[in-house]
Amino acid sequence: MSNAFDFAPLLRPDLPPAAPKFAGAPKYNFTGGHGDQDQFPVDGLVAAANSALRRDGRTLATYGFGIDGPQGHRGLREFLVKKLKSDAGIACTIDNILITSGSLQALDLVNGVLLSRGDTVVIERDCYQGTINRYARLGVNAIGIPLDHDGMRIDALSNALDDLKRSGVRPKFIYTIPTIHNPTCTILPQDRRAALLKLAQAHNVPIFEDDCYCDLIWDGKRPPALYAMSSHGGVVHIGSFSKSIGPALRVGYIVAPWELMSRILPLKQDAGSGAIEQMVLAEYCSPHFEERIAKLRQGLRRKRDTMKEALNEQFGTAAEFDDTKGGMFLWVKLPDNVDTMKLYQPALAAGVAINPGPEWSVDKAHSKSRMRLCFAGPTHDEIRKGVAALAEVCHREFGVPTRISNVSR
Ligand SMILES: Cc1ncc(COP(=O)(O)O)c(C=O)c1O
């Protein structure tokens, strides 16, 4: 007999399904946005933690950073003001920046001030799962705009906005990941950014710009942020240290005009995000960020090349993907008969974890035979072996790929 209290009848009716217990990490993990452990700057962070804590550690005795106020560590926000200006062209002050617990909290806060059940938002058709799931939970209708090799298609966006207008619907915002999109890794060029802003302004719809991969462009040359290019101020920008330093730190940020920031702040009711992380990042990033990022980009590009080679070798022409300009993913198209929602379980049983396409898209038919593979976490050897194991499973389940390196399976 169980002596466990029965919470079931008391639970809210609209909860997501119960979580499974953690069953350990898969041998070949191509899921999530994990970074490269071998490249993690342990020594630099140890030194930064030592000096920051010795100098400022006493402030940990306070809530909300004492004199720094509720928007987060002042030094970190000052670093961001400089970085956002020099990289993304954003002119802002520390009052426009709120440090959050990862950019997931930034998503929640921006959604929290703008969205109600029944609202409509416009997003890229293939999109970050964390964003899609949030709209589903909030009861928000997400209209997906197709992408091409240069990101969101502006002609399709224009048609969608016109359709919505005809139906009397004003979308709450256009959510976009313009700078190394997740999952396609496309980069929206500057002229499309200008066209997007023009359309948004014409329809009086703000833009929600999610820029967490912006540091991972191979040649380091990014187009200016939508926030920087906007002449009417209708853009909220979020970013993160998860991809540039490490996701376990849980440090992200929101950049917003004060009118919106002043409405967001009362919703952040957690008495501030973790302070040690912010102190250490502020200490580390000012002198080391550029050098760290340059090395990280090189390492990621080499892993991307290894994954491309492994896919070409193991899947041949059965796996199609773009030649990405940055990021940590490949968005792979397999032949139409492959259903990646059905590939996922047998692959996991063989030790290979993949992200099935339909979880990263609002168009389930279009994404059925697509999958997202992250190459940042596994080693080069694991990438080769994991892709080979995946090809075996895919062949067994779907007869694809049929031939590998001219050898019939
Ligand atoms: C587009 C996008 N936004 C937000 C996040 C959330 O990242 P974090 O909370 O680690 O900053 C991710 C994570 O992968 C992402 O891909």
GROMACS .gro file of C-alpha atoms and ligand atoms in nm:
model
  425
    1MET     CA    1   0.000   0.000   0.000
    2SER     CA    2   0.128   0.345  -0.090
    3ASN     CA    3   0.145   0.606   0.185
    4ALA     CA    4   0.186   0.882  -0.073
    5PHE     CA    5  -0.061   1.170  -0.048
    6ASP     CA    6  -0.286   1.188  -0.353
    7PHE     CA    7  -0.230   1.530  -0.510
    8ALA     CA    8  -0.400   1.431  -0.836
    9PRO     CA    9  -0.751   1.562  -0.760
   10LEU     CA   10  -0.606   1.893  -0.642
   11LEU     CA   11  -0.390   1.970  -0.944
   12ARG     CA   12  -0.473   2.248  -1.187
   13PRO     CA   13  -0.652   2.096  -1.485
   14ASP     CA   14  -0.436   2.266  -1.750
   15LEU     CA   15  -0.093   2.137  -1.640
   16PRO     CA   16   0.151   1.992  -1.895
   17PRO     CA   17   0.202   1.612  -1.881
   18ALA     CA   18   0.396   1.476  -1.580
   19ALA     CA   19   0.775   1.476  -1.614
   20PRO     CA   20   0.961   1.145  -1.643
   21LYS     CA   21   1.243   1.080  -1.395
   22PHE     CA   22   1.589   1.168  -1.530
   23ALA     CA   23   1.721   0.848  -1.685
   24GLY     CA   24   2.078   0.968  -1.737
   25ALA     CA   25   2.233   1.144  -2.035
   26PRO     CA   26   2.229   0.959  -2.369
   27LYS     CA   27   2.563   0.839  -2.506
   28TYR     CA   28   2.537   1.058  -2.817
   29ASN     CA   29   2.345   1.370  -2.726
   30PHE     CA   30   2.254   1.587  -3.024
   31THR     CA   31   1.969   1.762  -2.840
   32GLY     CA   32   1.939   2.090  -2.653
   33GLY     CA   33   2.180   2.378  -2.686
   34HIS     CA   34   2.460   2.244  -2.468
   35GLY     CA   35   2.801   2.408  -2.507
   36ASP     CA   36   3.142   2.249  -2.552
   37GLN     CA   37   3.278   2.136  -2.212
   38ASP     CA   38   3.634   2.108  -2.344
   39GLN     CA   39   3.628   2.476  -2.439
   40PHE     CA   40   3.466   2.603  -2.120
   41PRO     CA   41   3.684   2.883  -1.970
   42VAL     CA   42   3.724   2.728  -1.624
   43ASP     CA   43   4.052   2.902  -1.530
   44GLY     CA   44   3.930   3.245  -1.635
   45LEU     CA   45   3.608   3.206  -1.439
   46VAL     CA   46   3.791   3.078  -1.129
   47ALA     CA   47   4.016   3.387  -1.134
   48ALA     CA   48   3.718   3.616  -1.196
   49ALA     CA   49   3.518   3.455  -0.914
   50ASN     CA   50   3.811   3.491  -0.676
   51SER     CA   51   3.863   3.860  -0.735
   52ALA     CA   52   3.493   3.952  -0.764
   53LEU     CA   53   3.397   3.769  -0.445
   54ARG     CA   54   3.690   3.907  -0.246
   55ARG     CA   55   3.605   4.260  -0.350
   56ASP     CA   56   3.224   4.257  -0.362
   57GLY     CA   57   3.121   3.934  -0.187
   58ARG     CA   58   2.973   4.126   0.108
   59THR     CA   59   2.690   4.246  -0.118
   60LEU     CA   60   2.559   3.888  -0.126
   61ALA     CA   61   2.417   3.965   0.219
   62THR     CA   62   2.153   4.181   0.049
   63TYR     CA   63   1.852   4.123  -0.176
   64GLY     CA   64   1.849   4.286  -0.517
   65PHE     CA   65   2.220   4.377  -0.523
   66GLY     CA   66   2.190   4.645  -0.258
   67ILE     CA   67   2.276   4.970  -0.429
   68ASP     CA   68   2.271   4.820  -0.781
   69GLY     CA   69   1.891   4.793  -0.765
   70PRO     CA   70   1.645   4.539  -0.900
   71GLN     CA   71   1.767   4.532  -1.263
   72GLY     CA   72   2.079   4.332  -1.185
   73HIS     CA   73   2.453   4.376  -1.142
   74ARG     CA   74   2.555   4.725  -1.253
   75GLY     CA   75   2.895   4.618  -1.391
   76LEU     CA   76   2.735   4.345  -1.602
   77ARG     CA   77   2.479   4.588  -1.739
   78GLU     CA   78   2.761   4.833  -1.817
   79PHE     CA   79   2.945   4.559  -2.004
   80LEU     CA   80   2.626   4.486  -2.200
   81VAL     CA   81   2.570   4.853  -2.287
   82LYS     CA   82   2.918   4.858  -2.450
   83LYS     CA   83   2.885   4.517  -2.615
   84LEU     CA   84   2.538   4.585  -2.754
   85LYS     CA   85   2.661   4.916  -2.898
   86SER     CA   86   2.975   4.778  -3.062
   87ASP     CA   87   2.830   4.447  -3.192
   88ALA     CA   88   2.463   4.505  -3.253
   89GLY     CA   89   2.453   4.885  -3.290
   90ILE     CA   90   2.210   4.920  -2.998
   91ALA     CA   91   2.223   5.253  -2.816
   92CYS     CA   92   2.084   5.203  -2.466
   93THR     CA   93   2.162   5.276  -2.102
   94ILE     CA   94   2.179   5.045  -1.802
   95ASP     CA   95   1.820   5.147  -1.722
   96ASN     CA   96   1.704   4.974  -2.041
   97ILE     CA   97   1.858   4.642  -1.933
   98LEU     CA   98   1.716   4.382  -1.695
   99ILE     CA   99   1.929   4.081  -1.607
  100THR     CA  100   1.716   3.765  -1.602
  101SER     CA  101   1.755   3.398  -1.509
  102GLY     CA  102   1.841   3.286  -1.860
  103SER     CA  103   1.660   3.426  -2.159
  104LEU     CA  104   1.379   3.179  -2.085
  105GLN     CA  105   1.281   3.406  -1.799
  106ALA     CA  106   1.310   3.697  -2.041
  107LEU     CA  107   1.061   3.518  -2.269
  108ASP     CA  108   0.824   3.465  -1.975
  109LEU     CA  109   0.845   3.827  -1.863
  110VAL     CA  110   0.787   3.978  -2.207
  111ASN     CA  111   0.504   3.731  -2.270
  112GLY     CA  112   0.375   3.814  -1.923
  113VAL     CA  113   0.330   4.184  -1.993
  114LEU     CA  114   0.190   4.149  -2.343
  115LEU     CA  115  -0.005   3.824  -2.386
  116SER     CA  116  -0.349   3.708  -2.276
  117ARG     CA  117  -0.530   3.386  -2.363
  118GLY     CA  118  -0.676   3.408  -2.715
  119ASP     CA  119  -0.416   3.657  -2.842
  120THR     CA  120  -0.232   3.611  -3.172
  121VAL     CA  121   0.142   3.638  -3.235
  122VAL     CA  122   0.341   3.600  -3.556
  123ILE     CA  123   0.651   3.377  -3.547
  124GLU     CA  124   0.884   3.196  -3.786
  125ARG     CA  125   0.723   2.867  -3.898
  126ASP     CA  126   1.016   2.664  -3.767
  127CYS     CA  127   1.092   2.803  -3.424
  128TYR     CA  128   1.251   2.745  -3.084
  129GLN     CA  129   1.056   2.475  -2.900
  130GLY     CA  130   1.062   2.673  -2.573
  131THR     CA  131   0.880   2.957  -2.749
  132ILE     CA  132   0.625   2.735  -2.925
  133ASN     CA  133   0.543   2.552  -2.602
  134ARG     CA  134   0.496   2.878  -2.415
  135TYR     CA  135   0.238   3.004  -2.664
  136ALA     CA  136   0.055   2.671  -2.649
  137ARG     CA  137   0.040   2.686  -2.268
  138LEU     CA  138  -0.072   3.048  -2.270
  139GLY     CA  139  -0.351   2.970  -2.519
  140VAL     CA  140  -0.198   3.209  -2.771
  141ASN     CA  141  -0.248   3.155  -3.143
  142ALA     CA  142   0.093   3.146  -3.321
  143ILE     CA  143   0.090   3.217  -3.696
  144GLY     CA  144   0.400   3.063  -3.860
  145ILE     CA  145   0.579   3.245  -4.144
  146PRO     CA  146   0.790   3.026  -4.377
  147LEU     CA  147   1.165   3.082  -4.399
  148ASP     CA  148   1.411   3.049  -4.685
  149HIS     CA  149   1.791   3.047  -4.681
  150ASP     CA  150   1.788   3.409  -4.555
  151GLY     CA  151   1.540   3.366  -4.271
  152MET     CA  152   1.181   3.486  -4.246
  153ARG     CA  153   1.018   3.547  -4.587
  154ILE     CA  154   0.901   3.905  -4.593
  155ASP     CA  155   0.649   3.846  -4.874
  156ALA     CA  156   0.481   3.577  -4.664
  157LEU     CA  157   0.489   3.800  -4.358
  158SER     CA  158   0.327   4.081  -4.552
  159ASN     CA  159   0.048   3.848  -4.669
  160ALA     CA  160  -0.007   3.713  -4.317
  161LEU     CA  161  -0.029   4.063  -4.168
  162ASP     CA  162  -0.275   4.167  -4.440
  163ASP     CA  163  -0.487   3.855  -4.374
  164LEU     CA  164  -0.491   3.925  -4.001
  165LYS     CA  165  -0.589   4.285  -4.061
  166ARG     CA  166  -0.876   4.175  -4.285
  167SER     CA  167  -0.997   3.949  -4.004
  168GLY     CA  168  -0.974   4.234  -3.755
  169VAL     CA  169  -0.686   4.078  -3.559
  170ARG     CA  170  -0.395   4.291  -3.438
  171PRO     CA  171  -0.112   4.054  -3.345
  172LYS     CA  172   0.053   4.133  -3.013
  173PHE     CA  173   0.399   4.108  -3.167
  174ILE     CA  174   0.621   3.949  -3.431
  175TYR     CA  175   0.859   3.715  -3.247
  176THR     CA  176   1.175   3.647  -3.445
  177ILE     CA  177   1.521   3.492  -3.401
  178PRO     CA  178   1.688   3.688  -3.680
  179THR     CA  179   2.057   3.633  -3.603
  180ILE     CA  180   2.128   3.260  -3.637
  181HIS     CA  181   1.777   3.133  -3.621
  182ASN     CA  182   1.686   2.828  -3.413
  183PRO     CA  183   1.657   2.570  -3.565
  184THR     CA  184   1.749   2.670  -3.925
  185CYS     CA  185   2.061   2.878  -3.838
  186THR     CA  186   1.971   3.136  -4.103
  187ILE     CA  187   2.070   3.502  -4.063
  188LEU     CA  188   1.821   3.770  -4.169
  189PRO     CA  189   2.014   4.014  -4.394
  190GLN     CA  190   2.007   4.386  -4.325
  191ASP     CA  191   1.773   4.473  -4.615
  192ARG     CA  192   1.517   4.217  -4.492
  193ARG     CA  193   1.549   4.361  -4.142
  194ALA     CA  194   1.463   4.703  -4.283
  195ALA     CA  195   1.165   4.554  -4.470
  196LEU     CA  196   1.047   4.370  -4.157
  197LEU     CA  197   1.063   4.690  -3.951
  198LYS     CA  198   0.875   4.882  -4.220
  199LEU     CA  199   0.596   4.624  -4.230
  200ALA     CA  200   0.577   4.607  -3.850
  201GLN     CA  201   0.548   4.984  -3.832
  202ALA     CA  202   0.286   4.997  -4.108
  203HIS     CA  203   0.075   4.744  -3.916
  204ASN     CA  204   0.151   4.902  -3.578
  205VAL     CA  205   0.285   4.575  -3.440
  206PRO     CA  206   0.593   4.555  -3.216
  207ILE     CA  207   0.881   4.314  -3.272
  208PHE     CA  208   1.017   4.072  -3.013
  209GLU     CA  209   1.380   4.002  -3.112
  210ASP     CA  210   1.545   3.693  -2.959
  211ASP     CA  211   1.919   3.722  -3.022
  212CYS     CA  212   2.082   3.456  -2.805
  213TYR     CA  213   2.301   3.305  -3.082
  214CYS     CA  214   2.432   3.637  -3.218
  215ASP     CA  215   2.791   3.582  -3.094
  216LEU     CA  216   2.831   3.254  -3.281
  217ILE     CA  217   2.865   3.380  -3.641
  218TRP     CA  218   3.181   3.226  -3.788
  219ASP     CA  219   3.323   3.551  -3.929
  220GLY     CA  220   3.196   3.760  -3.635
  221LYS     CA  221   3.014   4.000  -3.868
  222ARG     CA  222   2.653   4.034  -3.766
  223PRO     CA  223   2.388   4.265  -3.915
  224PRO     CA  224   2.266   4.537  -3.679
  225ALA     CA  225   1.994   4.432  -3.437
  226LEU     CA  226   1.634   4.514  -3.521
  227TYR     CA  227   1.631   4.707  -3.192
  228ALA     CA  228   1.913   4.924  -3.327
  229MET     CA  229   1.756   4.976  -3.670
  230SER     CA  230   1.410   5.066  -3.542
  231SER     CA  231   1.322   5.432  -3.571
  232HIS     CA  232   0.997   5.404  -3.376
  233GLY     CA  233   1.109   5.215  -3.065
  234GLY     CA  234   0.869   4.923  -3.108
  235VAL     CA  235   1.125   4.648  -3.048
  236VAL     CA  236   1.204   4.442  -2.737
  237HIS     CA  237   1.538   4.262  -2.752
  238ILE     CA  238   1.649   3.964  -2.544
  239GLY     CA  239   1.986   3.793  -2.520
  240SER     CA  240   2.178   3.543  -2.314
  241PHE     CA  241   2.519   3.432  -2.190
  242SER     CA  242   2.408   3.068  -2.235
  243LYS     CA  243   2.557   3.023  -2.581
  244SER     CA  244   2.858   3.253  -2.544
  245ILE     CA  245   2.971   3.132  -2.201
  246GLY     CA  246   2.750   2.850  -2.065
  247PRO     CA  247   2.379   2.771  -2.015
  248ALA     CA  248   2.420   2.642  -1.659
  249LEU     CA  249   2.499   2.998  -1.546
  250ARG     CA  250   2.138   3.093  -1.624
  251VAL     CA  251   2.209   3.455  -1.711
  252GLY     CA  252   2.012   3.635  -1.980
  253TYR     CA  253   1.879   3.985  -2.030
  254ILE     CA  254   1.603   4.205  -2.170
  255VAL     CA  255   1.666   4.533  -2.349
  256ALA     CA  256   1.351   4.742  -2.367
  257PRO     CA  257   1.235   5.103  -2.383
  258TRP     CA  258   1.171   5.230  -2.030
  259GLU     CA  259   0.792   5.249  -2.089
  260LEU     CA  260   0.789   4.870  -2.127
  261MET     CA  261   1.072   4.798  -1.882
  262SER     CA  262   0.878   4.976  -1.607
  263ARG     CA  263   0.590   4.731  -1.665
  264ILE     CA  264   0.816   4.425  -1.682
  265LEU     CA  265   1.000   4.494  -1.354
  266PRO     CA  266   0.697   4.441  -1.126
  267LEU     CA  267   0.648   4.095  -1.285
  268LYS     CA  268   0.999   3.977  -1.188
  269GLN     CA  269   0.902   3.861  -0.845
  270ASP     CA  270   1.197   3.632  -0.765
  271ALA     CA  271   1.397   3.896  -0.571
  272GLY     CA  272   1.667   3.902  -0.839
  273SER     CA  273   1.854   3.646  -1.047
  274GLY     CA  274   2.157   3.465  -0.901
  275ALA     CA  275   2.412   3.725  -0.798
  276ILE     CA  276   2.737   3.527  -0.799
  277GLU     CA  277   2.690   3.441  -1.165
  278GLN     CA  278   2.641   3.806  -1.254
  279MET     CA  279   2.943   3.924  -1.053
  280VAL     CA  280   3.167   3.660  -1.205
  281LEU     CA  281   3.047   3.729  -1.559
  282ALA     CA  282   3.100   4.104  -1.517
  283GLU     CA  283   3.455   4.043  -1.393
  284TYR     CA  284   3.534   3.787  -1.663
  285CYS     CA  285   3.366   3.938  -1.967
  286SER     CA  286   3.514   4.288  -1.977
  287PRO     CA  287   3.871   4.167  -2.039
  288HIS     CA  288   3.807   3.821  -2.191
  289PHE     CA  289   3.480   3.806  -2.386
  290GLU     CA  290   3.623   3.879  -2.732
  291GLU     CA  291   3.905   3.630  -2.703
  292ARG     CA  292   3.672   3.363  -2.561
  293ILE     CA  293   3.420   3.408  -2.842
  294ALA     CA  294   3.682   3.396  -3.117
  295LYS     CA  295   3.805   3.057  -2.990
  296LEU     CA  296   3.452   2.928  -2.937
  297ARG     CA  297   3.353   3.014  -3.295
  298GLN     CA  298   3.655   2.829  -3.434
  299GLY     CA  299   3.583   2.522  -3.223
  300LEU     CA  300   3.212   2.519  -3.316
  301ARG     CA  301   3.292   2.557  -3.683
  302ARG     CA  302   3.525   2.256  -3.669
  303LYS     CA  303   3.251   2.051  -3.503
  304ARG     CA  304   3.000   2.167  -3.763
  305ASP     CA  305   3.241   2.043  -4.031
  306THR     CA  306   3.274   1.707  -3.856
  307MET     CA  307   2.897   1.672  -3.840
  308LYS     CA  308   2.859   1.765  -4.207
  309GLU     CA  309   3.122   1.509  -4.303
  310ALA     CA  310   2.961   1.240  -4.086
  311LEU     CA  311   2.615   1.308  -4.232
  312ASN     CA  312   2.750   1.302  -4.589
  313GLU     CA  313   2.938   0.982  -4.522
  314GLN     CA  314   2.656   0.800  -4.341
  315PHE     CA  315   2.341   0.938  -4.507
  316GLY     CA  316   2.476   1.052  -4.846
  317THR     CA  317   2.215   1.247  -5.040
  318ALA     CA  318   1.941   1.130  -4.801
  319ALA     CA  319   2.033   1.409  -4.557
  320GLU     CA  320   1.994   1.766  -4.684
  321PHE     CA  321   2.105   2.071  -4.488
  322ASP     CA  322   2.227   2.428  -4.541
  323ASP     CA  323   2.589   2.536  -4.525
  324THR     CA  324   2.544   2.735  -4.203
  325LYS     CA  325   2.723   3.063  -4.125
  326GLY     CA  326   2.724   3.008  -3.749
  327GLY     CA  327   2.552   2.851  -3.451
  328MET     CA  328   2.544   2.505  -3.300
  329PHE     CA  329   2.279   2.318  -3.500
  330LEU     CA  330   2.211   2.156  -3.832
  331TRP     CA  331   1.846   2.143  -3.943
  332VAL     CA  332   1.844   1.826  -4.144
  333LYS     CA  333   1.584   1.716  -4.401
  334LEU     CA  334   1.553   1.338  -4.448
  335PRO     CA  335   1.347   1.171  -4.723
  336ASP     CA  336   0.971   1.224  -4.702
  337ASN     CA  337   0.893   0.875  -4.574
  338VAL     CA  338   1.093   0.936  -4.255
  339ASP     CA  339   0.888   1.052  -3.956
  340THR     CA  340   1.133   1.191  -3.703
  341MET     CA  341   0.873   1.168  -3.424
  342LYS     CA  342   0.891   0.791  -3.486
  343LEU     CA  343   1.267   0.788  -3.535
  344TYR     CA  344   1.327   0.956  -3.202
  345GLN     CA  345   1.246   0.664  -2.967
  346PRO     CA  346   1.440   0.384  -3.143
  347ALA     CA  347   1.732   0.624  -3.187
  348LEU     CA  348   1.729   0.696  -2.814
  349ALA     CA  349   1.721   0.324  -2.741
  350ALA     CA  350   2.041   0.300  -2.950
  351GLY     CA  351   2.196   0.581  -2.741
  352VAL     CA  352   2.138   0.870  -2.987
  353ALA     CA  353   1.922   1.166  -2.884
  354ILE     CA  354   1.784   1.392  -3.160
  355ASN     CA  355   1.528   1.673  -3.164
  356PRO     CA  356   1.245   1.566  -3.397
  357GLY     CA  357   1.137   1.841  -3.637
  358PRO     CA  358   0.767   1.867  -3.541
  359GLU     CA  359   0.870   1.981  -3.190
  360TRP     CA  360   1.051   2.277  -3.353
  361SER     CA  361   0.784   2.394  -3.592
  362VAL     CA  362   0.421   2.505  -3.597
  363ASP     CA  363   0.380   2.321  -3.929
  364LYS     CA  364   0.386   1.953  -3.839
  365ALA     CA  365   0.362   1.827  -4.201
  366HIS     CA  366   0.652   2.043  -4.324
  367SER     CA  367   0.874   1.937  -4.032
  368LYS     CA  368   0.778   1.567  -4.021
  369SER     CA  369   1.097   1.441  -4.186
  370ARG     CA  370   1.324   1.709  -4.040
  371MET     CA  371   1.538   1.694  -3.728
  372ARG     CA  372   1.762   1.931  -3.537
  373LEU     CA  373   2.108   1.811  -3.444
  374CYS     CA  374   2.327   2.001  -3.197
  375PHE     CA  375   2.700   1.944  -3.251
  376ALA     CA  376   2.840   2.169  -2.978
  377GLY     CA  377   2.826   1.928  -2.683
  378PRO     CA  378   2.955   1.595  -2.819
  379THR     CA  379   3.322   1.540  -2.906
  380HIS     CA  380   3.431   1.494  -3.269
  381ASP     CA  381   3.451   1.121  -3.210
  382GLU     CA  382   3.103   1.111  -3.056
  383ILE     CA  383   2.965   1.308  -3.351
  384ARG     CA  384   3.106   1.052  -3.597
  385LYS     CA  385   2.992   0.748  -3.396
  386GLY     CA  386   2.653   0.897  -3.305
  387VAL     CA  387   2.569   0.986  -3.666
  388ALA     CA  388   2.672   0.636  -3.776
  389ALA     CA  389   2.446   0.481  -3.509
  390LEU     CA  390   2.162   0.711  -3.615
  391ALA     CA  391   2.201   0.604  -3.979
  392GLU     CA  392   2.176   0.237  -3.873
  393VAL     CA  393   1.853   0.301  -3.681
  394CYS     CA  394   1.705   0.516  -3.957
  395HIS     CA  395   1.785   0.246  -4.213
  396ARG     CA  396   1.627  -0.023  -3.995
  397GLU     CA  397   1.310   0.178  -3.926
  398PHE     CA  398   1.258   0.357  -4.261
  399GLY     CA  399   1.490   0.193  -4.516
  400VAL     CA  400   1.685   0.522  -4.534
  401PRO     CA  401   1.969   0.571  -4.617
  402THR     CA  402   1.974   0.286  -4.869
  403ARG     CA  403   2.343   0.310  -4.962
  404ILE     CA  404   2.634   0.442  -4.764
  405SER     CA  405   2.968   0.518  -4.928
  406ASN     CA  406   2.844   0.299  -5.216
  407VAL     CA  407   2.781   0.008  -4.980
  408SER     CA  408   2.425  -0.128  -4.969
  409ARG     CA  409   2.288  -0.161  -4.617
  410LIG     C1  410   1.596   3.102  -2.944
  410LIG     C2  411   1.619   3.075  -2.800
  410LIG     N1  412   1.572   3.162  -2.709
  410LIG     C3  413   1.590   3.142  -2.579
  410LIG     C4  414   1.658   3.031  -2.531
  410LIG     C5  415   1.673   3.013  -2.385
  410LIG     O1  416   1.806   3.013  -2.346
  410LIG     P1  417   1.858   3.050  -2.201
  410LIG     O2  418   1.742   3.053  -2.108
  410LIG     O3  419   1.955   2.945  -2.166
  410LIG     O4  420   1.920   3.186  -2.216
  410LIG     C6  421   1.709   2.939  -2.622
  410LIG     C7  422   1.781   2.818  -2.577
  410LIG     O5  423   1.824   2.733  -2.647
  410LIG     C8  424   1.689   2.961  -2.761
  410LIG     O6  425   1.734   2.876  -2.853
   0.00000   0.00000   0.00000
